[in-house]
Every structure is written in C-alpha cells, then in structure tokens.
C-alpha cells in the first residue's frame, strides 16, 4: 500500500470527482425514458480509503508503464464508464455525442442500422430490429448475437462501445457477424442510414377488424394511437368489431407514452407503479374514465423482442383481462432508467427503479407470458388443381349467364398483412370468435 502525500492527494481528488455528479444532478433532462424526477443524494457512508489508494496506485502504474502515454482525463473518464457499465446492462455514462443520440432516439430520428441491443454473456444481443430500417430489411432477428463488428470481436466491449462502432456516416457499409440459436456464425453487410422511426402504423385487416402496430414508444406515441383508433373507426364507417395491438419487436421507450397507450384501453385502476431508493422514484400511474377504444375486443401480440414500455402495456391489459395476449414470452426488462445531466453536456443513464404491473408482478428478467402461446411460422400455400381451369383455355365458351367469365388464375389477389404473418392471422381468427361472443 502506498501512502505518499502525492497519492493521498490524488485519492482525495478522485473521491471528489467521482462522488460529485449524483449530488449535482438535480433534475433529469427531457425527453427521457421516465417522467421528470428530482434526485436526492443518499446518506453518505465513510469513503473506503484503502480502495481509493488502490485506485490511485493503479492510475499511477498505468501512466508510468502503459505502452502509450495516457493522460489523467482519459483514465478518469474510462473509470467512470467502467463504474456504470458494471452496474447493469442499461446504466451508462453518456458523453456529449451519446447524450445527443439518446435525445434523438426518443424524438424518432437518428442515424445507424435500426437495432435495439442489450448485453448477454459478454456479447451484444439484438433485442429487436426496428421496422423499415437496414437491420429489419437484412433479416436480422430478435435474439441474434452480434459476435463481431467489421471483423472485431464484441466480447469484452461495453454496449456503448459496440453501439458507437455500429454508428457512422450515412451510406457507409458495415459487416456484422451474427450467431442465431447457437448455430454457425454468418455475416450480414448493411449500409448505415438515417433511422426515421414511425412509431404507430394502422390499417383495416378486414371489414370491422383493425390493426395498430407500435414500433417504439416515443414522446407522441400515446397521441398517435388515439388518432389511429379514430381513423380506423372512420375508415370502417362504424364501430370496430375487433382490434389487434401489435407490440412485437417493440424495444420500449418513453414510460409516459406507454401509460397513455394503456389508458386508451382502460377506464379505471392502476396501470403501472415503480419502486426505487431515491426520492420520488416511487411513482404510480392510473387510468382515467375515458375509453378511446370503445371496449372493442382486443388481441395483443408480443414476442421476445417486446421489452420495457411494451411490457408495461401488455402487463396492464393482461392484469385487467382487457385483451388476450398472444405470441411468445416477452424480453423481461422491468427496470427504469433516469437521465441525470452532468457538466459539459454529459449525463448518466442510471437504473433508478423497477416497475410493476397492477397486480404487483415484476417483469424484470422474467417477462410477460402470453395467454395463448403462438410461435411464428411460415404460411405456405398447398399446391392444388387451381392452377389451370377451363377459363384459362384459349377460345373457351362463355357461360351464357350474361356476366363476365371467372377471372383467370393468373389474376392474383393483393396480399394482406395477415396472409404472410402466422401470428397475426391467428390473432384475427381469435378476434372473430371474440366478436361473436361479445355481440351475444
């Protein structure tokens, strides 16, 4: 153990530098993944002087012996990054660029590949690809492990470092090496693009049956879902008979927006609550009496890419039996991150609470289990004798009924979303049965 005056002074400096941010961060920045929260510093325990002296000694040895010169600023920033990255997969130290990217992602536009990622066993894991992005078009799937980025192994890198490598100039190509379901690694080459995430998409599947897909919870998602419900009713010309709410591969986002979406389908009761250690981390959100959905029969689709805010919505609707959950188990991210601004355009993204469904279920590392498990499958049309009919023969006789002949088999119907999506087709079939029961 070193006790020189210089090292003792350095240890004191480190203690002041590393202990200051939480006390200075009075309010989180907006937009964030949680509502504004005041942060109070917890009661201070005595500083572990032996560990601080060790820390100072390690810094001194690195500066003296490392193969290349390293300044104190770089070492201290790396130490802060290490502190945050070793807490949990979602806490991080945000430099100016990272802080700006976080704000852009919650507003709906940013640059990159369109992948929401997490960490698993030291590797970068795809939580979900975002719709209509290079990642989704390249066939990247939730659960894929990214083992290399441009030939460099990701094992040992922090999530922030891996994300930084995947971002870059628009149009520039990048090669990811993926492992799917423990299989053989394979390469996917993508071109970086400006990611403009359309949060809410909606359409009529059939007469009376609507479909709303939420790709990500952004600041205005709750408002957009309200508009989508109104448009579906208008397009249908009358009250809907059933609705599919698609939360598959939705990585989450802004907590307040998730509350607003759930509130569109609920008329009373608790939607979600949080528990944490800091002041004001115990939050409760309840539904108001308005019912934008008009009590329409509801099926909610989830899968392994449904995380965080999407699990809040699914969990609340399941607890109140407002809809039937269909698909596969969700991701299981039940923690809340608060952004705590620091000096010089930097911030901490810190896990400050866990959230719970109305019935007190914690989703953390467990996820939401659907009411009906339906795994995704490919729909393949069976080969039959419909390929060639009398109407296809050249010079065939008319039918004498005064009407047009049967359309040739070459005239194909335009594909509907449910035609190539097994889970969605099953959801629609269930809705038809629910609407019959509901009407009776």
XYZ file of C-alpha atoms in Angstrom:
440
model
C 0.000 0.000 0.000
C 1.369 3.395 -0.972
C 0.994 6.309 1.449
C 2.957 9.062 -0.275
C 1.475 12.583 0.066
C 1.088 12.787 -3.718
C -1.015 9.614 -3.945
C -3.110 10.516 -0.906
C -3.878 13.857 -2.536
C -4.759 12.138 -5.799
C -7.083 9.734 -3.964
C -8.875 12.691 -2.411
C -9.221 14.316 -5.843
C -10.666 11.098 -7.264
C -13.130 10.849 -4.402
C -14.350 14.365 -5.069
C -14.581 13.847 -8.832
C -16.372 10.514 -8.642
C -18.653 11.459 -5.764
C -19.905 14.772 -7.101
C -22.216 14.031 -10.077
C -25.158 12.476 -8.251
C -25.386 15.343 -5.774
C -25.176 17.955 -8.554
C -27.760 16.328 -10.810
C -30.950 17.944 -9.568
C -33.326 17.170 -12.437
C -33.235 14.751 -15.401
C -33.294 16.036 -18.940
C -36.291 15.648 -21.216
C -37.084 13.662 -23.263
C -36.105 10.588 -21.208
C -37.487 7.125 -20.683
C -39.186 8.216 -17.483
C -41.034 11.315 -16.260
C -39.034 14.133 -14.661
C -37.746 13.069 -11.254
C -35.905 15.012 -8.572
C -32.822 13.144 -7.377
C -31.614 13.453 -3.807
C -28.202 12.222 -2.747
C -28.403 9.249 -0.339
C -26.796 9.380 3.071
C -23.022 9.250 2.634
C -21.076 6.304 4.003
C -17.426 6.701 5.010
C -15.118 6.676 1.992
C -13.250 3.360 1.512
C -9.769 4.859 1.748
C -7.888 1.612 1.093
C -9.765 1.077 -2.185
C -9.206 4.709 -3.199
C -5.492 4.344 -2.554
C -5.514 1.188 -4.708
C -7.342 3.082 -7.422
C -4.770 5.875 -7.297
C -1.937 3.357 -7.401
C -3.440 1.650 -10.475
C -3.698 5.017 -12.227
C -0.084 5.764 -11.342
C 1.147 2.392 -12.642
C -0.806 2.772 -15.906
C 0.613 6.233 -16.522
C 4.134 5.027 -15.813
C 4.145 1.639 -17.551
C 1.467 1.523 -20.243
C 2.866 1.139 -23.749
C 1.470 4.529 -24.847
C 1.097 7.757 -22.851
C -2.352 8.184 -21.218
C -3.498 11.383 -19.533
C -5.466 11.675 -16.282
C -8.630 12.880 -18.056
C -8.811 9.759 -20.235
C -8.179 7.433 -17.313
C -10.835 9.091 -15.153
C -13.424 9.006 -17.971
C -12.677 5.316 -18.516
C -13.075 4.701 -14.782
C -16.481 6.387 -14.797
C -17.578 4.326 -17.818
C -16.457 1.170 -16.031
C -18.398 2.088 -12.899
C -21.632 2.475 -14.868
C -21.236 -0.452 -17.272
C -20.616 -2.911 -14.418
C -23.805 -1.970 -12.551
C -26.244 -3.464 -15.069
C -26.646 -3.674 -18.864
C -28.718 -0.469 -19.069
C -26.747 2.018 -16.955
C -24.182 4.036 -18.891
C -22.027 7.155 -18.919
C -23.110 9.393 -21.792
C -20.599 11.673 -23.459
C -21.851 14.660 -25.491
C -22.491 12.563 -28.632
C -24.162 9.733 -26.708
C -26.348 12.229 -24.856
C -27.430 13.816 -28.145
C -28.153 10.400 -29.692
C -30.374 9.463 -26.751
C -32.415 12.618 -27.226
C -32.693 11.960 -30.974
C -33.848 8.351 -30.482
C -36.731 9.386 -28.201
C -37.807 12.042 -30.715
C -37.915 9.472 -33.539
C -34.946 10.197 -35.857
C -31.305 9.128 -35.608
C -28.513 7.588 -37.639
C -27.479 3.932 -37.597
C -28.670 0.446 -38.525
C -32.002 0.279 -36.709
C -31.164 -2.278 -33.994
C -32.081 -2.136 -30.310
C -29.373 -4.069 -28.435
C -28.524 -5.367 -24.975
C -25.745 -7.469 -23.431
C -25.716 -11.219 -22.758
C -22.713 -13.249 -21.555
C -20.373 -10.521 -22.748
C -21.838 -10.408 -26.255
C -24.083 -7.805 -27.848
C -27.580 -9.245 -28.252
C -30.291 -7.960 -30.575
C -33.359 -7.059 -28.516
C -35.274 -6.188 -31.656
C -34.765 -4.816 -35.164
C -36.772 -1.646 -35.842
C -39.309 -1.776 -38.682
C -38.332 -0.328 -42.072
C -34.625 0.009 -41.264
C -31.467 -1.599 -42.749
C -31.490 -4.187 -39.930
C -35.075 -5.373 -40.488
C -34.632 -5.434 -44.279
C -31.480 -7.546 -43.889
C -33.405 -10.157 -41.893
C -31.736 -9.566 -38.504
C -33.928 -11.093 -35.781
C -34.537 -10.587 -32.067
C -32.194 -12.866 -30.110
C -29.326 -12.779 -32.633
C -25.907 -12.385 -31.016
C -23.553 -9.868 -32.647
C -20.168 -11.529 -32.146
C -18.132 -9.302 -34.468
C -18.409 -5.799 -35.927
C -16.300 -5.350 -39.069
C -14.278 -8.379 -38.041
C -13.572 -7.157 -34.493
C -14.953 -9.360 -31.658
C -17.560 -7.686 -29.452
C -16.837 -9.817 -26.402
C -15.272 -7.617 -23.752
C -16.654 -4.394 -25.212
C -19.218 -2.327 -23.358
C -22.592 -1.871 -25.002
C -21.817 1.823 -25.547
C -18.579 0.954 -27.342
C -20.366 -1.560 -29.574
C -23.147 0.901 -30.413
C -20.565 3.572 -31.262
C -18.951 1.181 -33.757
C -22.296 0.491 -35.429
C -22.974 4.198 -35.909
C -21.185 6.162 -38.614
C -21.518 8.013 -41.884
C -24.800 7.653 -43.738
C -24.410 5.204 -46.647
C -21.221 3.680 -45.255
C -21.293 -0.129 -45.151
C -20.703 -2.255 -42.069
C -20.451 -6.027 -41.650
C -21.926 -7.751 -38.608
C -21.108 -11.354 -37.717
C -24.164 -12.958 -36.126
C -24.936 -16.200 -34.314
C -28.565 -17.347 -34.311
C -29.858 -20.040 -31.951
C -26.351 -21.351 -31.259
C -25.712 -22.059 -34.927
C -22.801 -21.268 -37.239
C -21.725 -17.607 -37.379
C -22.746 -15.758 -40.557
C -22.073 -12.279 -41.924
C -24.597 -9.591 -42.799
C -23.478 -6.416 -44.600
C -25.630 -3.322 -44.155
C -25.424 0.333 -45.184
C -25.951 2.889 -42.426
C -28.978 5.138 -42.878
C -30.896 7.889 -41.169
C -33.336 5.979 -38.991
C -36.734 7.643 -39.069
C -38.918 5.566 -36.829
C -42.649 5.806 -37.482
C -43.985 4.978 -34.059
C -47.569 3.991 -34.933
C -48.962 2.238 -38.023
C -52.605 1.267 -38.525
C -54.956 -0.216 -41.121
C -58.097 -2.316 -41.504
C -57.311 -6.020 -41.888
C -60.848 -6.832 -42.960
C -64.222 -5.159 -42.684
C -64.705 -4.429 -38.968
C -61.260 -5.575 -37.816
C -58.494 -3.053 -37.173
C -54.745 -3.341 -36.679
C -52.405 -0.997 -34.777
C -48.672 -1.618 -34.647
C -46.425 0.310 -32.257
C -42.769 0.017 -33.266
C -41.337 2.118 -30.427
C -42.690 4.316 -27.625
C -41.764 7.903 -28.474
C -42.885 11.163 -26.900
C -46.064 11.418 -29.039
C -46.951 7.717 -29.293
C -49.963 7.959 -26.963
C -51.427 10.794 -29.018
C -50.788 8.914 -32.276
C -52.553 5.773 -31.025
C -55.606 7.901 -30.163
C -55.622 9.281 -33.712
C -55.184 5.781 -35.164
C -58.223 4.485 -33.239
C -60.330 7.389 -34.519
C -59.156 6.841 -38.122
C -59.915 3.117 -38.009
C -63.476 3.840 -36.850
C -63.869 6.417 -39.610
C -62.475 4.105 -42.310
C -64.706 1.278 -41.114
C -67.786 3.514 -41.110
C -68.979 2.115 -37.795
C -67.705 0.729 -34.504
C -64.948 -1.855 -34.873
C -65.709 -5.498 -34.160
C -62.156 -6.280 -33.067
C -58.619 -4.869 -32.880
C -55.101 -6.323 -32.944
C -52.497 -4.322 -30.976
C -49.080 -5.442 -32.256
C -46.201 -4.910 -29.790
C -43.843 -7.492 -31.297
C -40.196 -6.425 -31.572
C -41.014 -3.178 -29.752
C -37.940 -2.383 -27.612
C -39.754 0.152 -25.396
C -39.036 3.846 -24.984
C -40.800 6.614 -23.085
C -42.648 5.380 -19.977
C -45.258 8.148 -20.040
C -46.257 7.176 -23.589
C -46.755 3.554 -22.523
C -49.089 4.767 -19.771
C -51.049 6.869 -22.288
C -51.419 3.919 -24.678
C -52.676 1.592 -21.933
C -55.069 4.337 -20.803
C -56.735 4.307 -24.252
C -57.984 0.780 -23.452
C -58.640 1.056 -19.697
C -61.199 3.153 -17.819
C -60.013 2.783 -14.221
C -57.350 1.361 -11.968
C -53.574 1.373 -11.639
C -51.597 0.984 -14.879
C -48.051 0.676 -13.524
C -46.027 1.636 -10.464
C -42.305 1.881 -9.731
C -40.106 1.262 -6.681
C -36.622 2.634 -6.098
C -34.255 4.104 -3.498
C -34.050 7.786 -4.432
C -36.640 10.424 -3.602
C -39.650 10.441 -5.928
C -38.680 7.131 -7.577
C -41.912 5.533 -6.315
C -44.368 6.610 -8.994
C -47.931 5.455 -9.675
C -49.925 5.935 -12.888
C -53.674 5.338 -13.101
C -56.229 5.275 -15.936
C -58.848 7.962 -16.490
C -62.521 7.128 -17.247
C -62.370 7.940 -20.981
C -62.336 4.903 -23.309
C -60.909 5.746 -26.725
C -61.165 2.088 -27.766
C -64.922 1.877 -27.010
C -64.393 -1.510 -25.334
C -63.589 -3.231 -28.641
C -62.466 -6.900 -28.316
C -58.669 -6.841 -28.232
C -55.813 -9.231 -29.021
C -52.280 -8.097 -28.108
C -49.305 -9.645 -29.932
C -45.955 -9.925 -28.079
C -42.701 -11.825 -28.585
C -39.117 -11.985 -27.328
C -38.411 -8.569 -28.836
C -41.162 -6.867 -26.788
C -39.395 -5.058 -23.964
C -39.732 -2.367 -21.311
C -42.575 0.047 -22.161
C -44.286 -2.529 -24.387
C -44.276 -4.952 -21.433
C -45.914 -2.270 -19.262
C -48.809 -2.015 -21.733
C -49.118 -5.787 -22.184
C -48.911 -6.444 -18.439
C -51.601 -3.889 -17.551
C -54.021 -5.135 -20.211
C -53.423 -8.726 -19.108
C -53.940 -7.981 -15.400
C -57.313 -6.345 -16.107
C -58.246 -9.061 -18.648
C -58.871 -6.249 -21.122
C -57.449 -8.262 -24.000
C -55.989 -11.655 -24.875
C -52.190 -11.770 -25.093
C -50.911 -13.979 -27.911
C -47.408 -14.859 -29.118
C -44.317 -15.806 -27.101
C -42.717 -14.671 -23.825
C -41.541 -11.048 -23.811
C -37.959 -9.880 -23.195
C -38.146 -9.142 -19.449
C -36.756 -5.619 -18.992
C -38.522 -4.327 -15.895
C -36.169 -1.525 -14.905
C -36.486 2.243 -15.229
C -33.590 4.440 -16.376
C -33.311 8.094 -15.382
C -31.055 10.503 -17.274
C -29.049 12.634 -14.835
C -27.303 15.574 -16.543
C -23.727 16.385 -15.574
C -21.446 19.237 -16.586
C -20.164 19.772 -20.145
C -23.125 18.187 -21.986
C -22.571 14.826 -20.328
C -25.028 12.665 -18.404
C -25.562 9.430 -16.537
C -28.206 6.989 -17.694
C -28.823 5.255 -14.390
C -31.195 2.471 -13.389
C -33.167 4.020 -10.538
C -36.245 1.819 -10.108
C -38.099 -1.350 -11.040
C -41.629 -1.220 -12.381
C -44.552 -3.488 -11.532
C -47.841 -4.390 -13.203
C -51.141 -3.507 -11.456
C -51.211 -6.929 -9.761
C -47.704 -6.412 -8.372
C -45.807 -8.540 -10.880
C -42.183 -7.631 -11.527
C -41.269 -8.195 -15.151
C -37.510 -7.919 -14.573
C -35.647 -10.922 -16.056
C -38.969 -12.808 -16.302
C -41.100 -11.054 -18.885
C -44.773 -11.310 -19.745
C -46.151 -14.776 -20.531
C -48.891 -14.683 -23.191
C -52.327 -16.150 -22.526
C -52.050 -18.154 -25.748
C -48.624 -19.228 -26.988
C -48.326 -18.990 -30.752
C -44.896 -19.243 -32.294
C -44.188 -17.586 -35.615
C -44.362 -19.890 -38.624
C -44.235 -19.554 -42.373
C -47.509 -19.876 -44.252
C -47.096 -21.948 -47.419
C -49.953 -22.385 -49.864
C -50.656 -26.038 -50.630
C -50.306 -26.985 -54.297
C -53.703 -27.959 -55.741
C -55.516 -28.131 -59.073
C -56.451 -24.439 -59.126
C -53.535 -23.616 -61.380
C -55.351 -24.378 -64.634
C -59.082 -24.075 -65.291
C -61.471 -24.104 -68.279
C -61.468 -20.300 -68.238
C -57.711 -20.399 -68.933
C -58.139 -22.272 -72.255
C -57.828 -20.172 -75.374
C -61.176 -19.860 -77.166
C -63.217 -21.303 -74.279
C -67.005 -20.998 -74.439
C -68.796 -18.385 -72.347
C -71.142 -19.355 -69.529
C -74.296 -17.860 -71.081
C -75.183 -16.064 -67.840
C -74.605 -12.612 -69.273
C -71.764 -11.972 -66.851
C -68.042 -11.969 -67.140
C -66.117 -15.220 -67.054
C -64.314 -16.285 -63.907
C -61.035 -14.346 -63.652
C -58.013 -16.231 -64.888
C -55.922 -17.917 -62.189
C -53.091 -15.579 -63.151
C -55.019 -12.650 -61.673
C -53.861 -12.767 -58.067
C -55.302 -11.001 -55.042
C -53.155 -8.389 -53.372
C -51.514 -9.802 -50.257
C -52.935 -8.686 -46.925
C -50.689 -8.350 -43.827
C -52.201 -11.468 -42.240
C -51.546 -13.585 -45.335
C -47.811 -13.813 -44.627
C -47.858 -13.481 -40.834
C -48.978 -16.622 -38.988
C -49.267 -14.964 -35.574
C -51.331 -12.104 -36.999
C -53.627 -14.490 -38.882
C -54.194 -16.439 -35.652
C -54.929 -13.204 -33.807
C -57.526 -12.247 -36.423
C -59.168 -15.684 -36.206
C -59.379 -15.346 -32.415
C -60.836 -11.846 -32.751
C -63.631 -13.122 -34.976
C -64.570 -15.629 -32.308
C -64.352 -12.984 -29.574
C -66.546 -10.575 -31.524
C -69.256 -13.231 -31.837
C -69.118 -13.890 -28.095
C -69.026 -10.138 -27.386
C -72.098 -9.449 -29.533
C -74.078 -12.211 -27.794
